Amino acid sequence: EMQLVESGGGLVQPGRSLRLSCVASGFTFDDYAMHWVRQAPGKGLEWVSSISWNGNTIAYADSVRGRFFISRDNAKNSLYLQMNSLRAEDTALYSCAKARQLIYDGLHVWGQGTMVTVSS
Amino acid sequence: DFQMTQSPSSLSASVGDRVTITCRASQGIFNYLAWYQQKPGNIPKLLIYAASTLQSGVPSRFSGSGSGTDFTLTISSLQPEDAATYYCQRYVSAPATFGGGTKVEIK
């Protein structure tokens, strides 16, 4: 069974940093692109970032570009999101998701998410 | 700009009704569109990709159509378990923007 498990969320003050992790199992991690998607409390889904299977192609939403950095370690079946200069509006449940086949594709496997709360 | 606009934002329908949700892209995206279902407290579930291809395991009462800028998700006969919020997503390129969502309630 394909599975994604996120960790690293928590309460953080504005301006500080946080690093999220996502560990994959049940599929060949280094064959697939991965994405981060967030959902603020009571709000809709917001795509955050994506990374190709080899890390060579990376993209960000305008709202996080220059502050967030996506990376992966295929040897550890792990995806990361380094979040710097956090703002109150970054408060959300952050989920990692696996693309079906292409880097930009339907997201068919999702983790349960890790909650990030930015507040003083 | 890469906006995805869904309508309506919410609807209420009876069991057995035919339900249609629309999604409009601000720029043409060929058929690079996905639909997701999210039930309260749950993670999103991929229903349809490539605008009209049903993801494995998804009931056949769900269907998708469209290309370019205008797309629809249809539930042919609404069931109680279909109460959820539905999202479209463009994925022709980054940003892989989601629509604002359509909340479907059962009367």
PDB file of C-alpha atoms in Angstrom:
ATOM      1  CA  GLU A   1       0.000   0.000   0.000  1.00  0.00           C
ATOM      2  CA  MET A   2       1.334   3.413  -0.949  1.00  0.00           C
ATOM      3  CA  GLN A   3       1.666   5.668   2.061  1.00  0.00           C
ATOM      4  CA  LEU A   4       2.917   9.148   2.880  1.00  0.00           C
ATOM      5  CA  VAL A   5       3.560  10.344   6.425  1.00  0.00           C
ATOM      6  CA  GLU A   6       4.345  13.973   7.217  1.00  0.00           C
ATOM      7  CA  SER A   7       6.008  15.383  10.303  1.00  0.00           C
ATOM      8  CA  GLY A   8       7.640  18.546  11.564  1.00  0.00           C
ATOM      9  CA  GLY A   9       4.670  20.833  12.031  1.00  0.00           C
ATOM     10  CA  GLY A  10       4.000  22.857  15.142  1.00  0.00           C
ATOM     11  CA  LEU A  11       3.552  26.318  16.616  1.00  0.00           C
ATOM     12  CA  VAL A  12       6.140  28.836  15.443  1.00  0.00           C
ATOM     13  CA  GLN A  13       6.516  32.591  15.795  1.00  0.00           C
ATOM     14  CA  PRO A  14       6.268  34.888  12.783  1.00  0.00           C
ATOM     15  CA  GLY A  15       9.601  35.258  11.032  1.00  0.00           C
ATOM     16  CA  ARG A  16      10.941  31.936  12.241  1.00  0.00           C
ATOM     17  CA  SER A  17      11.648  28.761  10.262  1.00  0.00           C
ATOM     18  CA  LEU A  18      10.332  25.233  10.193  1.00  0.00           C
ATOM     19  CA  ARG A  19      11.247  22.127   8.205  1.00  0.00           C
ATOM     20  CA  LEU A  20       8.596  19.624   7.217  1.00  0.00           C
ATOM     21  CA  SER A  21       9.332  16.025   6.250  1.00  0.00           C
ATOM     22  CA  CYS A  22       7.361  13.430   4.338  1.00  0.00           C
ATOM     23  CA  VAL A  23       8.365   9.768   4.314  1.00  0.00           C
ATOM     24  CA  ALA A  24       7.069   7.562   1.518  1.00  0.00           C
ATOM     25  CA  SER A  25       6.516   3.814   1.449  1.00  0.00           C
ATOM     26  CA  GLY A  26       4.854   1.249  -0.778  1.00  0.00           C
ATOM     27  CA  PHE A  27       6.182   2.592  -4.082  1.00  0.00           C
ATOM     28  CA  THR A  28       9.481   3.381  -5.786  1.00  0.00           C
ATOM     29  CA  PHE A  29       9.920   6.908  -4.449  1.00  0.00           C
ATOM     30  CA  ASP A  30      12.644   7.989  -6.855  1.00  0.00           C
ATOM     31  CA  ASP A  31      10.441   7.275  -9.885  1.00  0.00           C
ATOM     32  CA  TYR A  32       7.889   9.988  -9.100  1.00  0.00           C
ATOM     33  CA  ALA A  33       7.458  13.708  -8.723  1.00  0.00           C
ATOM     34  CA  MET A  34       6.134  14.958  -5.410  1.00  0.00           C
ATOM     35  CA  HIS A  35       4.106  17.983  -4.336  1.00  0.00           C
ATOM     36  CA  TRP A  36       3.246  19.953  -1.217  1.00  0.00           C
ATOM     37  CA  VAL A  37      -0.323  21.222  -0.834  1.00  0.00           C
ATOM     38  CA  ARG A  38      -1.689  23.211   2.091  1.00  0.00           C
ATOM     39  CA  GLN A  39      -5.120  23.965   3.475  1.00  0.00           C
ATOM     40  CA  ALA A  40      -5.750  26.793   5.899  1.00  0.00           C
ATOM     41  CA  PRO A  41      -8.416  26.095   8.535  1.00  0.00           C
ATOM     42  CA  GLY A  42     -11.855  26.199   6.911  1.00  0.00           C
ATOM     43  CA  LYS A  43     -10.387  27.134   3.519  1.00  0.00           C
ATOM     44  CA  GLY A  44      -9.701  25.439   0.210  1.00  0.00           C
ATOM     45  CA  LEU A  45      -6.688  23.610  -1.165  1.00  0.00           C
ATOM     46  CA  GLU A  46      -3.611  25.614  -2.161  1.00  0.00           C
ATOM     47  CA  TRP A  47      -0.805  24.115  -4.206  1.00  0.00           C
ATOM     48  CA  VAL A  48       2.560  25.068  -2.676  1.00  0.00           C
ATOM     49  CA  SER A  49       5.443  23.412  -4.495  1.00  0.00           C
ATOM     50  CA  SER A  50       6.576  20.503  -6.655  1.00  0.00           C
ATOM     51  CA  ILE A  51       9.790  18.628  -7.353  1.00  0.00           C
ATOM     52  CA  SER A  52      10.659  16.169 -10.102  1.00  0.00           C
ATOM     53  CA  TRP A  53      11.886  12.647  -9.421  1.00  0.00           C
ATOM     54  CA  ASN A  54      15.541  13.715  -9.604  1.00  0.00           C
ATOM     55  CA  GLY A  55      15.134  17.146  -8.031  1.00  0.00           C
ATOM     56  CA  ASN A  56      16.069  18.959 -11.233  1.00  0.00           C
ATOM     57  CA  THR A  57      12.702  20.604 -11.819  1.00  0.00           C
ATOM     58  CA  ILE A  58      11.239  22.626  -8.963  1.00  0.00           C
ATOM     59  CA  ALA A  59       8.355  25.074  -8.839  1.00  0.00           C
ATOM     60  CA  TYR A  60       6.682  27.242  -6.205  1.00  0.00           C
ATOM     61  CA  ALA A  61       3.476  29.146  -5.719  1.00  0.00           C
ATOM     62  CA  ASP A  62       3.951  32.912  -5.828  1.00  0.00           C
ATOM     63  CA  SER A  63       2.837  33.111  -2.201  1.00  0.00           C
ATOM     64  CA  VAL A  64       5.869  31.136  -0.964  1.00  0.00           C
ATOM     65  CA  ARG A  65       8.553  31.687  -3.606  1.00  0.00           C
ATOM     66  CA  GLY A  66      11.787  32.916  -2.059  1.00  0.00           C
ATOM     67  CA  ARG A  67      10.755  31.781   1.441  1.00  0.00           C
ATOM     68  CA  PHE A  68      10.022  28.059   1.029  1.00  0.00           C
ATOM     69  CA  PHE A  69      12.392  25.474  -0.429  1.00  0.00           C
ATOM     70  CA  ILE A  70      11.489  21.956  -1.499  1.00  0.00           C
ATOM     71  CA  SER A  71      13.990  19.105  -1.615  1.00  0.00           C
ATOM     72  CA  ARG A  72      14.133  15.331  -1.559  1.00  0.00           C
ATOM     73  CA  ASP A  73      16.464  12.543  -0.514  1.00  0.00           C
ATOM     74  CA  ASN A  74      15.674   9.509  -2.633  1.00  0.00           C
ATOM     75  CA  ALA A  75      17.969   7.291  -0.571  1.00  0.00           C
ATOM     76  CA  LYS A  76      15.753   7.998   2.435  1.00  0.00           C
ATOM     77  CA  ASN A  77      12.422   7.989   0.533  1.00  0.00           C
ATOM     78  CA  SER A  78      11.903  11.459   1.926  1.00  0.00           C
ATOM     79  CA  LEU A  79      10.534  14.805   0.783  1.00  0.00           C
ATOM     80  CA  TYR A  80      11.169  18.059   2.628  1.00  0.00           C
ATOM     81  CA  LEU A  81       9.829  21.584   2.784  1.00  0.00           C
ATOM     82  CA  GLN A  82      12.056  24.211   4.394  1.00  0.00           C
ATOM     83  CA  MET A  83       9.866  27.129   5.398  1.00  0.00           C
ATOM     84  CA  ASN A  84      11.581  30.417   6.260  1.00  0.00           C
ATOM     85  CA  SER A  85      10.274  33.863   7.220  1.00  0.00           C
ATOM     86  CA  LEU A  86       6.962  32.352   8.222  1.00  0.00           C
ATOM     87  CA  ARG A  87       3.865  34.535   8.284  1.00  0.00           C
ATOM     88  CA  ALA A  88       0.476  34.211   9.952  1.00  0.00           C
ATOM     89  CA  GLU A  89      -1.043  33.464   6.541  1.00  0.00           C
ATOM     90  CA  ASP A  90       1.145  30.345   6.270  1.00  0.00           C
ATOM     91  CA  THR A  91      -0.929  28.726   9.017  1.00  0.00           C
ATOM     92  CA  ALA A  92      -2.344  25.572   7.443  1.00  0.00           C
ATOM     93  CA  LEU A  93      -2.341  21.799   7.274  1.00  0.00           C
ATOM     94  CA  TYR A  94       0.543  20.851   4.989  1.00  0.00           C
ATOM     95  CA  SER A  95       0.226  17.623   3.015  1.00  0.00           C
ATOM     96  CA  CYS A  96       2.614  15.907   0.675  1.00  0.00           C
ATOM     97  CA  ALA A  97       1.180  14.183  -2.382  1.00  0.00           C
ATOM     98  CA  LYS A  98       2.439  11.863  -5.106  1.00  0.00           C
ATOM     99  CA  ALA A  99       1.900  12.686  -8.765  1.00  0.00           C
ATOM    100  CA  ARG A 100       0.443   9.863 -10.847  1.00  0.00           C
ATOM    101  CA  GLN A 101       3.098   9.642 -13.541  1.00  0.00           C
ATOM    102  CA  LEU A 102       4.305  13.005 -14.829  1.00  0.00           C
ATOM    103  CA  ILE A 103       5.682  15.849 -12.739  1.00  0.00           C
ATOM    104  CA  TYR A 104       2.416  17.695 -13.340  1.00  0.00           C
ATOM    105  CA  ASP A 105      -0.348  15.144 -13.022  1.00  0.00           C
ATOM    106  CA  GLY A 106      -3.253  14.174 -10.837  1.00  0.00           C
ATOM    107  CA  LEU A 107      -2.245  13.695  -7.205  1.00  0.00           C
ATOM    108  CA  HIS A 108      -3.427  10.232  -6.275  1.00  0.00           C
ATOM    109  CA  VAL A 109      -1.708   9.548  -2.968  1.00  0.00           C
ATOM    110  CA  TRP A 110      -1.901  12.022  -0.095  1.00  0.00           C
ATOM    111  CA  GLY A 111      -0.545  12.081   3.424  1.00  0.00           C
ATOM    112  CA  GLN A 112      -2.684  13.005   6.414  1.00  0.00           C
ATOM    113  CA  GLY A 113      -0.814  16.257   6.784  1.00  0.00           C
ATOM    114  CA  THR A 114       1.073  18.111   9.497  1.00  0.00           C
ATOM    115  CA  MET A 115      -0.326  21.288  11.026  1.00  0.00           C
ATOM    116  CA  VAL A 116       1.706  24.493  11.000  1.00  0.00           C
ATOM    117  CA  THR A 117       0.529  27.380  13.161  1.00  0.00           C
ATOM    118  CA  VAL A 118       2.314  30.720  12.872  1.00  0.00           C
ATOM    119  CA  SER A 119       1.490  32.934  15.811  1.00  0.00           C
ATOM    120  CA  SER A 120       3.197  35.022  18.465  1.00  0.00           C
TER     121      SER A 120
ATOM    122  CA  ASP B   1      -2.291  34.691 -14.087  1.00  0.00           C
ATOM    123  CA  PHE B   2      -3.456  31.102 -13.673  1.00  0.00           C
ATOM    124  CA  GLN B   3      -6.861  31.203 -12.020  1.00  0.00           C
ATOM    125  CA  MET B   4      -9.305  28.322 -11.743  1.00  0.00           C
ATOM    126  CA  THR B   5     -12.893  29.416 -11.090  1.00  0.00           C
ATOM    127  CA  GLN B   6     -15.471  26.924  -9.890  1.00  0.00           C
ATOM    128  CA  SER B   7     -19.223  27.359  -9.806  1.00  0.00           C
ATOM    129  CA  PRO B   8     -21.362  27.162  -7.899  1.00  0.00           C
ATOM    130  CA  SER B   9     -19.523  27.552  -4.597  1.00  0.00           C
ATOM    131  CA  SER B  10     -22.167  25.381  -2.969  1.00  0.00           C
ATOM    132  CA  LEU B  11     -25.276  23.442  -3.897  1.00  0.00           C
ATOM    133  CA  SER B  12     -27.934  21.344  -2.258  1.00  0.00           C
ATOM    134  CA  ALA B  13     -29.523  18.432  -4.107  1.00  0.00           C
ATOM    135  CA  SER B  14     -31.581  15.346  -3.416  1.00  0.00           C
ATOM    136  CA  VAL B  15     -30.493  11.741  -3.580  1.00  0.00           C
ATOM    137  CA  GLY B  16     -30.804  10.582  -7.170  1.00  0.00           C
ATOM    138  CA  ASP B  17     -30.384  14.057  -8.675  1.00  0.00           C
ATOM    139  CA  ARG B  18     -27.970  14.794 -11.476  1.00  0.00           C
ATOM    140  CA  VAL B  19     -25.374  17.301 -10.259  1.00  0.00           C
ATOM    141  CA  THR B  20     -23.024  19.368 -12.418  1.00  0.00           C
ATOM    142  CA  ILE B  21     -20.072  21.446 -11.228  1.00  0.00           C
ATOM    143  CA  THR B  22     -18.171  23.695 -13.582  1.00  0.00           C
ATOM    144  CA  CYS B  23     -14.555  24.820 -13.592  1.00  0.00           C
ATOM    145  CA  ARG B  24     -13.165  27.545 -15.815  1.00  0.00           C
ATOM    146  CA  ALA B  25      -9.466  28.139 -16.447  1.00  0.00           C
ATOM    147  CA  SER B  26      -8.164  31.652 -17.034  1.00  0.00           C
ATOM    148  CA  GLN B  27      -5.907  30.278 -19.774  1.00  0.00           C
ATOM    149  CA  GLY B  28      -6.280  27.204 -21.972  1.00  0.00           C
ATOM    150  CA  ILE B  29      -4.997  24.041 -20.345  1.00  0.00           C
ATOM    151  CA  PHE B  30      -5.859  21.423 -23.007  1.00  0.00           C
ATOM    152  CA  ASN B  31      -7.164  18.503 -20.901  1.00  0.00           C
ATOM    153  CA  TYR B  32      -4.683  18.837 -18.009  1.00  0.00           C
ATOM    154  CA  LEU B  33      -7.363  18.987 -15.350  1.00  0.00           C
ATOM    155  CA  ALA B  34      -8.077  16.882 -12.281  1.00  0.00           C
ATOM    156  CA  TRP B  35     -11.072  16.661  -9.961  1.00  0.00           C
ATOM    157  CA  TYR B  36     -10.858  15.821  -6.257  1.00  0.00           C
ATOM    158  CA  GLN B  37     -13.393  14.974  -3.574  1.00  0.00           C
ATOM    159  CA  GLN B  38     -12.750  15.971   0.029  1.00  0.00           C
ATOM    160  CA  LYS B  39     -15.068  14.860   2.802  1.00  0.00           C
ATOM    161  CA  PRO B  40     -14.978  16.732   6.141  1.00  0.00           C
ATOM    162  CA  GLY B  41     -11.936  15.763   8.177  1.00  0.00           C
ATOM    163  CA  ASN B  42     -10.509  13.668   5.349  1.00  0.00           C
ATOM    164  CA  ILE B  43      -7.720  14.050   2.837  1.00  0.00           C
ATOM    165  CA  PRO B  44      -8.564  14.815  -0.799  1.00  0.00           C
ATOM    166  CA  LYS B  45      -9.299  11.895  -3.117  1.00  0.00           C
ATOM    167  CA  LEU B  46      -8.467  11.980  -6.812  1.00  0.00           C
ATOM    168  CA  LEU B  47     -11.620  11.297  -8.821  1.00  0.00           C
ATOM    169  CA  ILE B  48     -10.735  12.218 -12.387  1.00  0.00           C
ATOM    170  CA  TYR B  49      -7.584  13.163 -14.285  1.00  0.00           C
ATOM    171  CA  ALA B  50      -6.978  14.229 -17.855  1.00  0.00           C
ATOM    172  CA  ALA B  51     -10.367  15.959 -17.641  1.00  0.00           C
ATOM    173  CA  SER B  52     -12.373  12.779 -18.219  1.00  0.00           C
ATOM    174  CA  THR B  53     -10.425   9.685 -17.089  1.00  0.00           C
ATOM    175  CA  LEU B  54     -11.874   8.044 -14.008  1.00  0.00           C
ATOM    176  CA  GLN B  55      -9.323   7.148 -11.357  1.00  0.00           C
ATOM    177  CA  SER B  56      -9.322   3.462 -10.433  1.00  0.00           C
ATOM    178  CA  GLY B  57     -12.000   2.582  -7.875  1.00  0.00           C
ATOM    179  CA  VAL B  58     -14.116   5.683  -8.412  1.00  0.00           C
ATOM    180  CA  PRO B  59     -17.824   4.942  -8.993  1.00  0.00           C
ATOM    181  CA  SER B  60     -19.023   5.301 -12.579  1.00  0.00           C
ATOM    182  CA  ARG B  61     -21.671   7.853 -11.576  1.00  0.00           C
ATOM    183  CA  PHE B  62     -18.831  10.380 -11.614  1.00  0.00           C
ATOM    184  CA  SER B  63     -17.782  11.733 -14.990  1.00  0.00           C
ATOM    185  CA  GLY B  64     -15.765  14.639 -16.313  1.00  0.00           C
ATOM    186  CA  SER B  65     -15.712  16.513 -19.589  1.00  0.00           C
ATOM    187  CA  GLY B  66     -14.245  19.548 -21.259  1.00  0.00           C
ATOM    188  CA  SER B  67     -11.022  20.859 -22.713  1.00  0.00           C
ATOM    189  CA  GLY B  68      -9.314  24.190 -23.158  1.00  0.00           C
ATOM    190  CA  THR B  69     -10.866  26.495 -20.575  1.00  0.00           C
ATOM    191  CA  ASP B  70     -14.241  24.977 -19.635  1.00  0.00           C
ATOM    192  CA  PHE B  71     -14.727  21.760 -17.711  1.00  0.00           C
ATOM    193  CA  THR B  72     -17.507  19.971 -15.881  1.00  0.00           C
ATOM    194  CA  LEU B  73     -17.788  17.307 -13.204  1.00  0.00           C
ATOM    195  CA  THR B  74     -21.079  15.422 -13.263  1.00  0.00           C
ATOM    196  CA  ILE B  75     -22.548  13.099 -10.678  1.00  0.00           C
ATOM    197  CA  SER B  76     -25.258  11.234 -12.576  1.00  0.00           C
ATOM    198  CA  SER B  77     -27.244  10.082  -9.563  1.00  0.00           C
ATOM    199  CA  LEU B  78     -26.292  11.745  -6.277  1.00  0.00           C
ATOM    200  CA  GLN B  79     -25.750   9.411  -3.334  1.00  0.00           C
ATOM    201  CA  PRO B  80     -25.616  10.262   0.394  1.00  0.00           C
ATOM    202  CA  GLU B  81     -21.896   9.448   0.510  1.00  0.00           C
ATOM    203  CA  ASP B  82     -21.213  12.080  -2.158  1.00  0.00           C
ATOM    204  CA  ALA B  83     -21.673  14.905   0.357  1.00  0.00           C
ATOM    205  CA  ALA B  84     -18.277  16.603   0.145  1.00  0.00           C
ATOM    206  CA  THR B  85     -16.360  19.520  -1.285  1.00  0.00           C
ATOM    207  CA  TYR B  86     -15.109  19.083  -4.832  1.00  0.00           C
ATOM    208  CA  TYR B  87     -12.040  20.816  -6.263  1.00  0.00           C
ATOM    209  CA  CYS B  88     -10.659  21.113  -9.761  1.00  0.00           C
ATOM    210  CA  GLN B  89      -6.925  21.529 -10.389  1.00  0.00           C
ATOM    211  CA  ARG B  90      -4.982  22.584 -13.459  1.00  0.00           C
ATOM    212  CA  TYR B  91      -1.712  20.715 -14.026  1.00  0.00           C
ATOM    213  CA  VAL B  92      -0.531  21.687 -17.495  1.00  0.00           C
ATOM    214  CA  SER B  93       2.397  23.412 -15.772  1.00  0.00           C
ATOM    215  CA  ALA B  94       3.244  25.226 -12.557  1.00  0.00           C
ATOM    216  CA  PRO B  95       1.455  26.652 -10.706  1.00  0.00           C
ATOM    217  CA  ALA B  96      -0.833  23.655 -10.289  1.00  0.00           C
ATOM    218  CA  THR B  97      -3.661  25.864  -9.080  1.00  0.00           C
ATOM    219  CA  PHE B  98      -6.800  24.519  -7.433  1.00  0.00           C
ATOM    220  CA  GLY B  99     -10.263  25.944  -7.873  1.00  0.00           C
ATOM    221  CA  GLY B 100     -12.010  27.436  -4.867  1.00  0.00           C
ATOM    222  CA  GLY B 101     -14.146  24.357  -4.274  1.00  0.00           C
ATOM    223  CA  THR B 102     -17.830  23.427  -4.528  1.00  0.00           C
ATOM    224  CA  LYS B 103     -19.571  22.157  -1.427  1.00  0.00           C
ATOM    225  CA  VAL B 104     -22.253  19.569  -2.206  1.00  0.00           C
ATOM    226  CA  GLU B 105     -24.916  18.998   0.415  1.00  0.00           C
ATOM    227  CA  ILE B 106     -27.690  16.431   0.440  1.00  0.00           C
ATOM    228  CA  LYS B 107     -31.236  17.734   0.949  1.00  0.00           C
TER     229      LYS B 107
END
